[in-house]
Amino acid sequence: MSSDPPVHVLRLGHRRERDKRITSHLGLTARAFGADNFVLSGEEDPNVLETLESVSERFGGNFEAHYEKKPMGWLRNFVQNDAGDGSPGVAIHLTMYGLPWNETIPEIPTDRPIAIVVGGAKVPGEVFGICQYNISIGNQPHSEVAALAVFLQTWKPNGTHSSNFTGGMTVVPMESGKQILSSEEISE
Ligand code: SAM
């Protein structure tokens, strides 16, 4: 397990039909780039959670995902009371209207759990006030997946090479062809 404070990703406003692929991709990107926990909100969707669970089972690690019916309550509690260890955490909202990420990330405390908040359908205005940081990855509209990847790569530069992925299949990087080692082969 990583000794860094946990990184949570809160996905607001999931729409089951319209967002099924992008929300799965968002969760997979969260996992691959070093987040620990994915919080799905909006319409309930077991398929997204099953996809993430299945990838984590096959490729290893401790990544977890759950559905949250009241995301604003979850976020307020995270920021004001309990980020999982009995003390408040830090929430960062990714939005094209926020401050530049490369100048602002160095100001964020690294000793507390963080929640990265990304929107889908219209983001409730109160999110801007609840989160301690509103951060843009450039001020043009693009994608929550791209915004999350850029943020996490900056926050955890080693996240994609994390030892958190132990216990599952490991892809061996190579110029051409495919090689995957099972967890038994790795521990031999
Ligand atoms: N309102 C649009 C809709 O209903 O289709 C979707 C907005 S956008 C695709 C979804 C999310 O991507 C935003 O809420 C924000 O979290 C993220 N996002 C998009 N562009 C961004 C940027 N330039 N910087 C940071 N985050 C961004």
GROMACS .gro file of C-alpha atoms and ligand atoms in nm:
model
  215
    1MET     CA    1   0.000   0.000   0.000
    2SER     CA    2   0.110   0.353  -0.075
    3SER     CA    3   0.210   0.563   0.227
    4ASP     CA    4   0.098   0.884   0.056
    5PRO     CA    5  -0.237   1.026   0.176
    6PRO     CA    6  -0.523   0.870  -0.024
    7VAL     CA    7  -0.644   1.026  -0.348
    8HIS     CA    8  -1.019   1.012  -0.415
    9VAL     CA    9  -1.190   1.102  -0.743
   10LEU     CA   10  -1.552   1.220  -0.722
   11ARG     CA   11  -1.746   1.193  -1.048
   12LEU     CA   12  -2.052   1.421  -1.042
   13GLY     CA   13  -2.368   1.384  -1.248
   14HIS     CA   14  -2.317   1.045  -1.420
   15ARG     CA   15  -2.585   0.970  -1.681
   16ARG     CA   16  -2.622   0.597  -1.722
   17GLU     CA   17  -2.682   0.583  -2.097
   18ARG     CA   18  -2.491   0.886  -2.222
   19ASP     CA   19  -2.184   0.858  -1.998
   20LYS     CA   20  -2.135   0.482  -1.961
   21ARG     CA   21  -1.808   0.471  -2.155
   22ILE     CA   22  -1.659   0.800  -2.046
   23THR     CA   23  -1.728   0.735  -1.678
   24SER     CA   24  -1.566   0.390  -1.703
   25HIS     CA   25  -1.269   0.553  -1.875
   26LEU     CA   26  -1.255   0.816  -1.602
   27GLY     CA   27  -1.241   0.545  -1.334
   28LEU     CA   28  -0.977   0.346  -1.523
   29THR     CA   29  -0.771   0.662  -1.569
   30ALA     CA   30  -0.804   0.739  -1.197
   31ARG     CA   31  -0.672   0.390  -1.114
   32ALA     CA   32  -0.394   0.386  -1.375
   33PHE     CA   33  -0.263   0.729  -1.274
   34GLY     CA   34  -0.241   0.650  -0.904
   35ALA     CA   35  -0.574   0.738  -0.738
   36ASP     CA   36  -0.699   0.507  -0.463
   37ASN     CA   37  -1.075   0.549  -0.466
   38PHE     CA   38  -1.345   0.636  -0.721
   39VAL     CA   39  -1.676   0.781  -0.604
   40LEU     CA   40  -1.955   0.760  -0.860
   41SER     CA   41  -2.256   0.990  -0.829
   42GLY     CA   42  -2.553   1.088  -1.041
   43GLU     CA   43  -2.746   0.793  -1.180
   44GLU     CA   44  -2.666   0.463  -1.012
   45ASP     CA   45  -2.476   0.232  -1.249
   46PRO     CA   46  -2.347  -0.109  -1.135
   47ASN     CA   47  -2.186  -0.167  -1.479
   48VAL     CA   48  -1.928   0.108  -1.422
   49LEU     CA   49  -1.841  -0.030  -1.078
   50GLU     CA   50  -1.818  -0.386  -1.215
   51THR     CA   51  -1.581  -0.274  -1.494
   52LEU     CA   52  -1.349  -0.110  -1.242
   53GLU     CA   53  -1.364  -0.407  -1.006
   54SER     CA   54  -1.287  -0.650  -1.286
   55VAL     CA   55  -0.982  -0.454  -1.406
   56SER     CA   56  -0.852  -0.422  -1.050
   57GLU     CA   57  -0.893  -0.796  -0.995
   58ARG     CA   58  -0.705  -0.881  -1.313
   59PHE     CA   59  -0.434  -0.614  -1.301
   60GLY     CA   60  -0.386  -0.590  -0.925
   61GLY     CA   61  -0.382  -0.321  -0.661
   62ASN     CA   62  -0.616  -0.185  -0.398
   63PHE     CA   63  -0.826   0.054  -0.605
   64GLU     CA   64  -1.184   0.081  -0.481
   65ALA     CA   65  -1.502   0.226  -0.627
   66HIS     CA   66  -1.844   0.290  -0.482
   67TYR     CA   67  -2.168   0.473  -0.558
   68GLU     CA   68  -2.262   0.779  -0.352
   69LYS     CA   69  -2.624   0.890  -0.359
   70LYS     CA   70  -2.558   1.230  -0.193
   71PRO     CA   71  -2.230   1.358  -0.339
   72MET     CA   72  -2.264   1.710  -0.195
   73GLY     CA   73  -2.302   1.565   0.155
   74TRP     CA   74  -2.003   1.335   0.091
   75LEU     CA   75  -1.793   1.630  -0.030
   76ARG     CA   76  -1.892   1.861   0.255
   77ASN     CA   77  -1.812   1.592   0.508
   78PHE     CA   78  -1.475   1.526   0.339
   79VAL     CA   79  -1.376   1.893   0.350
   80GLN     CA   80  -1.525   1.991   0.685
   81ASN     CA   81  -1.511   1.681   0.906
   82ASP     CA   82  -1.364   1.353   0.797
   83ALA     CA   83  -1.154   1.260   0.496
   84GLY     CA   84  -1.137   0.900   0.618
   85ASP     CA   85  -0.902   0.945   0.914
   86GLY     CA   86  -1.123   1.164   1.133
   87SER     CA   87  -0.983   1.498   1.008
   88PRO     CA   88  -1.081   1.725   0.716
   89GLY     CA   89  -0.932   1.674   0.371
   90VAL     CA   90  -0.864   1.892   0.067
   91ALA     CA   91  -1.101   1.907  -0.231
   92ILE     CA   92  -0.989   2.018  -0.576
   93HIS     CA   93  -1.247   2.092  -0.844
   94LEU     CA   94  -1.127   2.059  -1.204
   95THR     CA   95  -1.298   2.326  -1.411
   96MET     CA   96  -1.212   2.530  -1.718
   97TYR     CA   97  -1.296   2.843  -1.512
   98GLY     CA   98  -1.036   2.777  -1.242
   99LEU     CA   99  -0.679   2.891  -1.177
  100PRO     CA  100  -0.393   2.748  -1.388
  101TRP     CA  101  -0.299   2.400  -1.266
  102ASN     CA  102   0.077   2.432  -1.307
  103GLU     CA  103   0.088   2.743  -1.083
  104THR     CA  104  -0.170   2.623  -0.829
  105ILE     CA  105  -0.083   2.258  -0.763
  106PRO     CA  106   0.239   2.349  -0.576
  107GLU     CA  107   0.022   2.540  -0.323
  108ILE     CA  108  -0.193   2.236  -0.233
  109PRO     CA  109  -0.095   2.064   0.093
  110THR     CA  110   0.041   1.714   0.030
  111ASP     CA  111  -0.003   1.577   0.382
  112ARG     CA  112  -0.383   1.535   0.371
  113PRO     CA  113  -0.617   1.310   0.168
  114ILE     CA  114  -0.745   1.485  -0.143
  115ALA     CA  115  -1.070   1.456  -0.337
  116ILE     CA  116  -1.053   1.553  -0.705
  117VAL     CA  117  -1.397   1.659  -0.825
  118VAL     CA  118  -1.493   1.635  -1.193
  119GLY     CA  119  -1.823   1.720  -1.355
  120GLY     CA  120  -2.032   1.570  -1.627
  121ALA     CA  121  -2.369   1.734  -1.675
  122LYS     CA  122  -2.403   2.081  -1.522
  123VAL     CA  123  -2.194   2.115  -1.205
  124PRO     CA  124  -2.386   2.262  -0.904
  125GLY     CA  125  -2.257   2.613  -0.825
  126GLU     CA  126  -2.194   2.520  -0.461
  127VAL     CA  127  -1.907   2.291  -0.570
  128PHE     CA  128  -1.695   2.603  -0.638
  129GLY     CA  129  -1.744   2.714  -0.277
  130ILE     CA  130  -1.707   2.376  -0.104
  131CYS     CA  131  -1.377   2.291  -0.278
  132GLN     CA  132  -1.069   2.472  -0.147
  133TYR     CA  133  -0.922   2.481  -0.500
  134ASN     CA  134  -1.083   2.538  -0.841
  135ILE     CA  135  -0.822   2.443  -1.098
  136SER     CA  136  -0.817   2.462  -1.477
  137ILE     CA  137  -0.614   2.250  -1.712
  138GLY     CA  138  -0.610   2.532  -1.965
  139ASN     CA  139  -0.919   2.752  -1.999
  140GLN     CA  140  -1.070   2.573  -2.299
  141PRO     CA  141  -1.349   2.317  -2.264
  142HIS     CA  142  -1.230   1.958  -2.312
  143SER     CA  143  -1.278   1.631  -2.126
  144GLU     CA  144  -1.295   1.520  -1.765
  145VAL     CA  145  -1.071   1.225  -1.856
  146ALA     CA  146  -0.801   1.450  -2.000
  147ALA     CA  147  -0.829   1.694  -1.710
  148LEU     CA  148  -0.796   1.414  -1.455
  149ALA     CA  149  -0.497   1.257  -1.630
  150VAL     CA  150  -0.306   1.584  -1.647
  151PHE     CA  151  -0.385   1.665  -1.284
  152LEU     CA  152  -0.284   1.321  -1.154
  153GLN     CA  153   0.032   1.306  -1.363
  154THR     CA  154   0.137   1.635  -1.203
  155TRP     CA  155   0.025   1.536  -0.853
  156LYS     CA  156   0.178   1.187  -0.862
  157PRO     CA  157   0.445   1.182  -1.135
  158ASN     CA  158   0.520   0.817  -1.056
  159GLY     CA  159   0.155   0.712  -1.035
  160THR     CA  160   0.149   0.509  -1.356
  161HIS     CA  161   0.449   0.306  -1.231
  162SER     CA  162   0.303   0.259  -0.887
  163SER     CA  163   0.385  -0.052  -0.684
  164ASN     CA  164   0.014  -0.039  -0.592
  165PHE     CA  165  -0.055  -0.269  -0.885
  166THR     CA  166   0.098  -0.576  -0.722
  167GLY     CA  167  -0.103  -0.897  -0.712
  168GLY     CA  168  -0.231  -0.895  -1.067
  169MET     CA  169  -0.114  -0.945  -1.422
  170THR     CA  170   0.178  -0.728  -1.529
  171VAL     CA  171   0.234  -0.607  -1.883
  172VAL     CA  172   0.599  -0.622  -1.988
  173PRO     CA  173   0.676  -0.315  -2.201
  174MET     CA  174   0.827  -0.407  -2.537
  175GLU     CA  175   0.888  -0.256  -2.875
  176SER     CA  176   0.674  -0.508  -3.057
  177GLY     CA  177   0.445  -0.792  -2.949
  178LYS     CA  178   0.266  -0.854  -2.622
  179GLN     CA  179   0.382  -1.016  -2.301
  180ILE     CA  180   0.182  -1.042  -1.982
  181LEU     CA  181   0.312  -1.206  -1.664
  182SER     CA  182   0.074  -1.361  -1.415
  183SER     CA  183   0.117  -1.285  -1.045
  184GLU     CA  184   0.253  -1.642  -0.992
  185GLU     CA  185   0.526  -1.587  -1.252
  186ILE     CA  186   0.625  -1.259  -1.088
  187SER     CA  187   0.655  -1.408  -0.738
  188GLU     CA  188   0.865  -1.708  -0.861
  189SAM     N1  189  -2.148   2.044  -1.942
  189SAM     C1  190  -2.097   1.951  -2.039
  189SAM     C2  191  -2.200   1.850  -2.083
  189SAM     O1  192  -2.309   1.846  -2.028
  189SAM     O2  193  -2.169   1.770  -2.170
  189SAM     C3  194  -1.975   1.877  -1.992
  189SAM     C4  195  -1.866   1.961  -1.935
  189SAM     S1  196  -1.705   1.890  -1.937
  189SAM     C5  197  -1.697   1.782  -2.069
  189SAM     C6  198  -1.704   1.782  -1.801
  189SAM     C7  199  -1.596   1.808  -1.700
  189SAM     O3  200  -1.468   1.807  -1.762
  189SAM     C8  201  -1.603   1.941  -1.628
  189SAM     O4  202  -1.701   1.944  -1.528
  189SAM     C9  203  -1.461   1.948  -1.571
  189SAM     O5  204  -1.449   1.873  -1.451
  189SAM    C10  205  -1.378   1.883  -1.681
  189SAM     N2  206  -1.311   1.982  -1.766
  189SAM    C11  207  -1.341   2.013  -1.893
  189SAM     N3  208  -1.257   2.107  -1.940
  189SAM    C12  209  -1.170   2.136  -1.841
  189SAM    C13  210  -1.060   2.223  -1.826
  189SAM     N4  211  -1.022   2.305  -1.925
  189SAM     N5  212  -0.994   2.226  -1.709
  189SAM    C14  213  -1.031   2.145  -1.608
  189SAM     N6  214  -1.135   2.060  -1.614
  189SAM    C15  215  -1.204   2.055  -1.728
   0.00000   0.00000   0.00000
